[in-house]
Structure formats: structure tokens, C-alpha cells
mmCIF file of C-alpha atoms in Angstrom:
data_model
loop_
_atom_site.group_PDB
_atom_site.id
_atom_site.type_symbol
_atom_site.label_atom_id
_atom_site.label_comp_id
_atom_site.label_asym_id
_atom_site.label_seq_id
_atom_site.Cartn_x
_atom_site.Cartn_y
_atom_site.Cartn_z
ATOM 1 C CA MET A 1 0.000 0.000 0.000
ATOM 2 C CA THR A 2 2.134 2.794 -1.285
ATOM 3 C CA ASP A 3 -0.173 5.755 -1.690
ATOM 4 C CA SER A 4 -2.987 7.474 0.167
ATOM 5 C CA ASN A 5 -5.573 6.432 -2.445
ATOM 6 C CA SER A 6 -4.967 2.745 -1.836
ATOM 7 C CA PHE A 7 -5.141 3.292 1.938
ATOM 8 C CA GLU A 8 -8.434 5.173 1.522
ATOM 9 C CA ALA A 9 -9.760 2.298 -0.571
ATOM 10 C CA PHE A 10 -8.655 -0.192 2.100
ATOM 11 C CA VAL A 11 -10.413 1.856 4.808
ATOM 12 C CA ALA A 12 -13.592 2.100 2.726
ATOM 13 C CA GLU A 13 -13.552 -1.646 2.128
ATOM 14 C CA HIS A 14 -12.978 -2.624 5.777
ATOM 15 C CA GLN A 15 -14.607 0.124 7.837
ATOM 16 C CA ASP A 16 -17.914 -1.739 8.286
ATOM 17 C CA MET A 17 -16.081 -4.780 9.641
ATOM 18 C CA VAL A 18 -14.044 -2.580 12.003
ATOM 19 C CA PHE A 19 -17.164 -0.830 13.338
ATOM 20 C CA ARG A 20 -18.988 -4.149 13.739
ATOM 21 C CA MET A 21 -16.082 -5.764 15.594
ATOM 22 C CA LEU A 22 -15.630 -2.764 17.875
ATOM 23 C CA VAL A 23 -19.312 -2.746 18.820
ATOM 24 C CA ARG A 24 -19.247 -6.476 19.494
ATOM 25 C CA LEU A 25 -15.992 -6.426 21.425
ATOM 26 C CA THR A 26 -16.836 -3.378 23.525
ATOM 27 C CA GLY A 27 -20.554 -4.139 23.870
ATOM 28 C CA THR A 28 -21.616 -0.597 23.041
ATOM 29 C CA ARG A 29 -21.833 1.918 20.240
ATOM 30 C CA GLU A 30 -20.481 4.615 22.531
ATOM 31 C CA HIS A 31 -17.263 6.142 21.176
ATOM 32 C CA VAL A 32 -17.135 3.611 18.327
ATOM 33 C CA ASP A 33 -16.375 6.373 15.795
ATOM 34 C CA ASP A 34 -13.385 7.487 17.831
ATOM 35 C CA LEU A 35 -12.241 3.914 18.360
ATOM 36 C CA ALA A 36 -12.474 3.135 14.639
ATOM 37 C CA GLN A 37 -10.506 6.266 13.857
ATOM 38 C CA ASP A 38 -7.871 5.105 16.338
ATOM 39 C CA VAL A 39 -7.749 1.685 14.624
ATOM 40 C CA PHE A 40 -7.104 3.147 11.190
ATOM 41 C CA LEU A 41 -4.642 5.709 12.553
ATOM 42 C CA ARG A 42 -2.650 2.930 14.236
ATOM 43 C CA LEU A 43 -2.748 0.931 11.004
ATOM 44 C CA TYR A 44 -1.566 3.899 8.940
ATOM 45 C CA ARG A 45 1.295 4.603 11.337
ATOM 46 C CA ALA A 46 2.313 0.933 11.365
ATOM 47 C CA LEU A 47 2.287 0.449 7.598
ATOM 48 C CA PRO A 48 5.960 1.401 7.069
ATOM 49 C CA SER A 49 7.001 -1.400 9.437
ATOM 50 C CA PHE A 50 4.473 -3.949 8.121
ATOM 51 C CA ARG A 51 6.535 -6.895 6.841
ATOM 52 C CA GLY A 52 3.758 -8.678 4.996
ATOM 53 C CA GLU A 53 4.233 -11.972 6.852
ATOM 54 C CA ALA A 54 0.453 -12.134 7.298
ATOM 55 C CA LEU A 55 -2.471 -10.605 5.489
ATOM 56 C CA LEU A 56 -3.074 -6.929 6.139
ATOM 57 C CA THR A 57 -6.604 -7.813 7.282
ATOM 58 C CA THR A 58 -5.141 -10.136 9.919
ATOM 59 C CA TYR A 59 -2.987 -7.256 11.116
ATOM 60 C CA LEU A 60 -6.099 -5.052 11.129
ATOM 61 C CA HIS A 61 -7.985 -7.585 13.296
ATOM 62 C CA ARG A 62 -5.146 -7.513 15.811
ATOM 63 C CA ILE A 63 -5.274 -3.716 15.956
ATOM 64 C CA VAL A 64 -9.069 -3.803 16.484
ATOM 65 C CA VAL A 65 -8.658 -6.246 19.382
ATOM 66 C CA ASN A 66 -5.915 -4.058 20.897
ATOM 67 C CA VAL A 67 -8.054 -0.918 20.642
ATOM 68 C CA ALA A 68 -11.004 -2.768 22.217
ATOM 69 C CA GLN A 69 -8.774 -3.978 25.061
ATOM 70 C CA ASP A 70 -7.580 -0.410 25.640
ATOM 71 C CA GLU A 71 -11.228 0.674 25.782
ATOM 72 C CA TRP A 72 -12.019 -2.062 28.359
ATOM 73 C CA LYS A 73 -9.138 -0.835 30.511
ATOM 74 C CA ARG A 74 -10.324 2.756 30.214
ATOM 75 C CA ARG A 75 -13.844 1.748 31.252
ATOM 76 C CA LYS A 76 -12.579 -0.152 34.282
ATOM 77 C CA ARG A 77 -10.541 2.862 35.303
ATOM 78 C CA ASP A 78 -13.529 5.196 34.774
ATOM 79 C CA ALA A 79 -15.838 2.828 36.680
ATOM 80 C CA ARG A 80 -13.540 3.000 39.678
ATOM 81 C CA GLU A 81 -13.554 6.797 39.501
ATOM 82 C CA SER A 82 -17.317 7.110 39.178
ATOM 83 C CA SER A 83 -20.121 4.765 40.133
ATOM 84 C CA LEU A 84 -22.599 6.444 37.790
ATOM 85 C CA SER A 85 -23.297 4.571 34.589
ATOM 86 C CA ASP A 86 -25.758 4.926 31.735
ATOM 87 C CA ASP A 87 -26.758 1.320 31.092
ATOM 88 C CA ILE A 88 -29.879 2.228 29.145
ATOM 89 C CA SER A 89 -28.313 4.521 26.560
ATOM 90 C CA GLY A 90 -28.983 3.471 23.014
ATOM 91 C CA TRP A 91 -31.736 0.987 23.876
ATOM 92 C CA GLU A 92 -33.800 2.194 20.933
ATOM 93 C CA ASP A 93 -31.023 1.116 18.548
ATOM 94 C CA ARG A 94 -31.025 -2.400 19.954
ATOM 95 C CA LEU A 95 -34.656 -3.188 19.137
ATOM 96 C CA HIS A 96 -34.077 -4.986 15.865
ATOM 97 C CA HIS A 97 -37.588 -6.178 15.046
ATOM 98 C CA PRO A 98 -39.962 -3.203 14.851
ATOM 99 C CA SER A 99 -42.821 -5.480 13.798
ATOM 100 C CA ALA A 100 -42.472 -7.696 16.876
ATOM 101 C CA SER A 101 -44.646 -7.069 19.896
ATOM 102 C CA ALA A 102 -43.335 -4.875 22.667
ATOM 103 C CA GLU A 103 -43.064 -7.913 24.935
ATOM 104 C CA VAL A 104 -40.932 -9.839 22.418
ATOM 105 C CA GLN A 105 -38.787 -6.754 21.795
ATOM 106 C CA LEU A 106 -38.218 -6.300 25.506
ATOM 107 C CA THR A 107 -37.410 -9.989 25.955
ATOM 108 C CA THR A 108 -34.962 -9.876 23.055
ATOM 109 C CA LEU A 109 -33.351 -6.763 24.471
ATOM 110 C CA GLU A 110 -33.040 -8.371 27.921
ATOM 111 C CA LEU A 111 -31.455 -11.505 26.463
ATOM 112 C CA GLN A 112 -29.016 -9.451 24.381
ATOM 113 C CA GLN A 113 -28.114 -7.433 27.453
ATOM 114 C CA ARG A 114 -27.542 -10.613 29.488
ATOM 115 C CA VAL A 115 -25.294 -12.005 26.752
ATOM 116 C CA GLU A 116 -23.365 -8.718 26.582
ATOM 117 C CA ASP A 117 -23.073 -8.632 30.374
ATOM 118 C CA GLU A 118 -21.800 -12.207 30.494
ATOM 119 C CA LEU A 119 -19.396 -11.571 27.606
ATOM 120 C CA SER A 120 -17.946 -8.665 29.557
ATOM 121 C CA LYS A 121 -17.243 -11.029 32.471
ATOM 122 C CA LEU A 122 -15.117 -13.339 30.320
ATOM 123 C CA THR A 123 -11.397 -12.819 30.050
ATOM 124 C CA ALA A 124 -10.325 -10.468 27.293
ATOM 125 C CA ILE A 125 -8.897 -13.333 25.255
ATOM 126 C CA GLU A 126 -12.024 -15.508 25.592
ATOM 127 C CA ARG A 127 -14.232 -12.589 24.586
ATOM 128 C CA SER A 128 -11.998 -11.773 21.617
ATOM 129 C CA VAL A 129 -11.943 -15.375 20.398
ATOM 130 C CA LEU A 130 -15.738 -15.724 20.745
ATOM 131 C CA VAL A 131 -16.410 -12.498 18.855
ATOM 132 C CA LEU A 132 -13.920 -13.267 16.111
ATOM 133 C CA TYR A 133 -15.192 -16.828 15.659
ATOM 134 C CA HIS A 134 -18.948 -16.500 16.083
ATOM 135 C CA GLN A 135 -19.669 -12.938 15.078
ATOM 136 C CA GLU A 136 -16.910 -12.206 12.590
ATOM 137 C CA GLU A 137 -16.868 -15.796 11.293
ATOM 138 C CA ARG A 138 -13.078 -16.042 11.287
ATOM 139 C CA SER A 139 -11.348 -19.394 11.051
ATOM 140 C CA TYR A 140 -9.171 -20.826 13.805
ATOM 141 C CA GLN A 141 -6.136 -20.025 11.668
ATOM 142 C CA GLN A 142 -7.180 -16.396 11.136
ATOM 143 C CA ILE A 143 -7.875 -15.939 14.852
ATOM 144 C CA ALA A 144 -4.560 -17.540 15.769
ATOM 145 C CA GLU A 145 -2.711 -15.187 13.440
ATOM 146 C CA SER A 146 -4.656 -12.125 14.618
ATOM 147 C CA LEU A 147 -4.096 -12.847 18.293
ATOM 148 C CA ARG A 148 -0.640 -14.403 17.851
ATOM 149 C CA LEU A 149 -1.679 -17.623 19.572
ATOM 150 C CA PRO A 150 -1.317 -21.295 18.663
ATOM 151 C CA ILE A 151 -4.459 -22.792 17.106
ATOM 152 C CA GLY A 152 -4.843 -25.180 20.033
ATOM 153 C CA THR A 153 -4.899 -22.244 22.435
ATOM 154 C CA VAL A 154 -7.548 -20.535 20.309
ATOM 155 C CA ARG A 155 -9.679 -23.684 20.454
ATOM 156 C CA THR A 156 -9.208 -23.910 24.223
ATOM 157 C CA HIS A 157 -10.255 -20.286 24.791
ATOM 158 C CA LEU A 158 -13.234 -20.732 22.471
ATOM 159 C CA HIS A 159 -14.320 -23.860 24.350
ATOM 160 C CA ARG A 160 -13.880 -22.255 27.774
ATOM 161 C CA GLY A 161 -15.615 -19.050 26.714
ATOM 162 C CA ARG A 162 -18.590 -20.945 25.292
ATOM 163 C CA ASN A 163 -18.906 -23.031 28.449
ATOM 164 C CA LYS A 164 -18.731 -19.998 30.729
ATOM 165 C CA LEU A 165 -21.299 -18.141 28.629
ATOM 166 C CA ARG A 166 -23.588 -21.181 28.450
ATOM 167 C CA SER A 167 -23.364 -21.768 32.212
ATOM 168 C CA ALA A 168 -24.037 -18.141 33.050
ATOM 169 C CA LEU A 169 -27.054 -17.976 30.759
ATOM 170 C CA ALA A 170 -28.345 -21.324 32.076
ATOM 171 C CA ARG A 171 -28.315 -19.899 35.611
ATOM 172 C CA ASP A 172 -30.746 -17.249 34.342
ATOM 173 C CA ALA A 173 -32.872 -19.819 32.477
ATOM 174 C CA GLY A 174 -35.394 -20.001 35.287
ATOM 175 C CA THR A 175 -36.478 -16.385 34.874
ATOM 176 C CA PRO A 176 -39.765 -15.806 33.020
ATOM 177 C CA SER A 177 -38.198 -13.496 30.436
ATOM 178 C CA THR A 178 -35.565 -16.092 29.510
ATOM 179 C CA LYS A 179 -38.210 -18.790 29.116
ATOM 180 C CA LEU A 180 -40.168 -16.417 26.894
ATOM 181 C CA ALA A 181 -37.075 -15.813 24.753
ATOM 182 C CA GLN A 182 -36.455 -19.549 24.425
ATOM 183 C CA THR A 183 -39.989 -20.080 23.100
ATOM 184 C CA GLY A 184 -39.716 -17.133 20.728
ATOM 185 C CA GLY A 185 -42.393 -15.221 22.594
ATOM 186 C CA ARG A 186 -44.956 -18.042 22.472
ATOM 187 C CA SER A 187 -46.648 -19.083 25.665
#
């Protein structure tokens, strides 16, 4: 990538993936524009030292994960400084099915929030592997290269993360809203 036009084309081609990954890894749309800008700025600054041993998209995935991890650290630091949080911001954006009943929408929102909450409790590496594998549909090899881990380690973190997430959600399975979500809103 030798000129600014090719970098602009690369950004245009991959910006949706970067935004999607950042939202999934951080669990919020808050500051995602700034985070994405940071991702592409880091990529641009690193290009002169990029050796081409892996695909540029693999390198980009690694930068996205690093930026998300920095954001997690910032949030933890901010949470210690202030106990006020805005957990309900952006709830309108999360209601994906405008034709569904209000009860189904609320149930879906609650389930999504529980999944996001439980994802945030996983280790950074487990969360990253789960998002890259299930939401970004990356192969074990691509994840291993992005995170600089052996494939076996990727599989282990994926297995552990799935089990932790499954167990945490199963603990909530007795609540009426979870049962409603499991039946798709049918009683």
C-alpha cells in the first residue's frame, strides 16, 4: 500500500467490519467512531514497518482487538472513579424487530443485554476469540494469526468461553423473560 488512495480504498472496504467488531468487542456503540478512527490511525502509522508476513486484514484484526482492550481498561478505570453509569443509553437502537410485539422486543433486548453482560465477564482473550469466531466468522487459523496464539490455544479459549457463557445464561434460564425468549415469545 504505497499511496494514500490505496489506503483510503482499504479503509472504505474494511470500515464496516471494524465498526462491527468494535461494537461487538466493547458491547456498546459509545465512542465507536473514535475507536475506529484510532484503529485506522494505528494501522496507517504501522504500515511502514508492516513486513507482509500475514495478510493486512489479519494485522487489522489484531489492531481492532488491541483498541477494544484499551477501551475495556479505560472503562474499568472510569468505573472506579465514578459509580454512575448509563446502562440504558442506546436501547432504541437495539430493538431490531420493529414489527415484533413490545413484549418480544423487551425480551430480546433483555437476552441481548444478558449475553453482553456475560461476555464482559469473560477474560479479554475468551471474549476476543468468541467475537472473532462467532460474530466475525473467522477461522481458527485467522484468529490464531490475529491474536498471535497457537491454534490449540484458540480452540481452548473458544471452548472455555462458550462453556462460561452457556453456564451463566443457564443460571438465568429459570427467569420468566428467559423462558419467553427460548420459546420465541410463544406461551
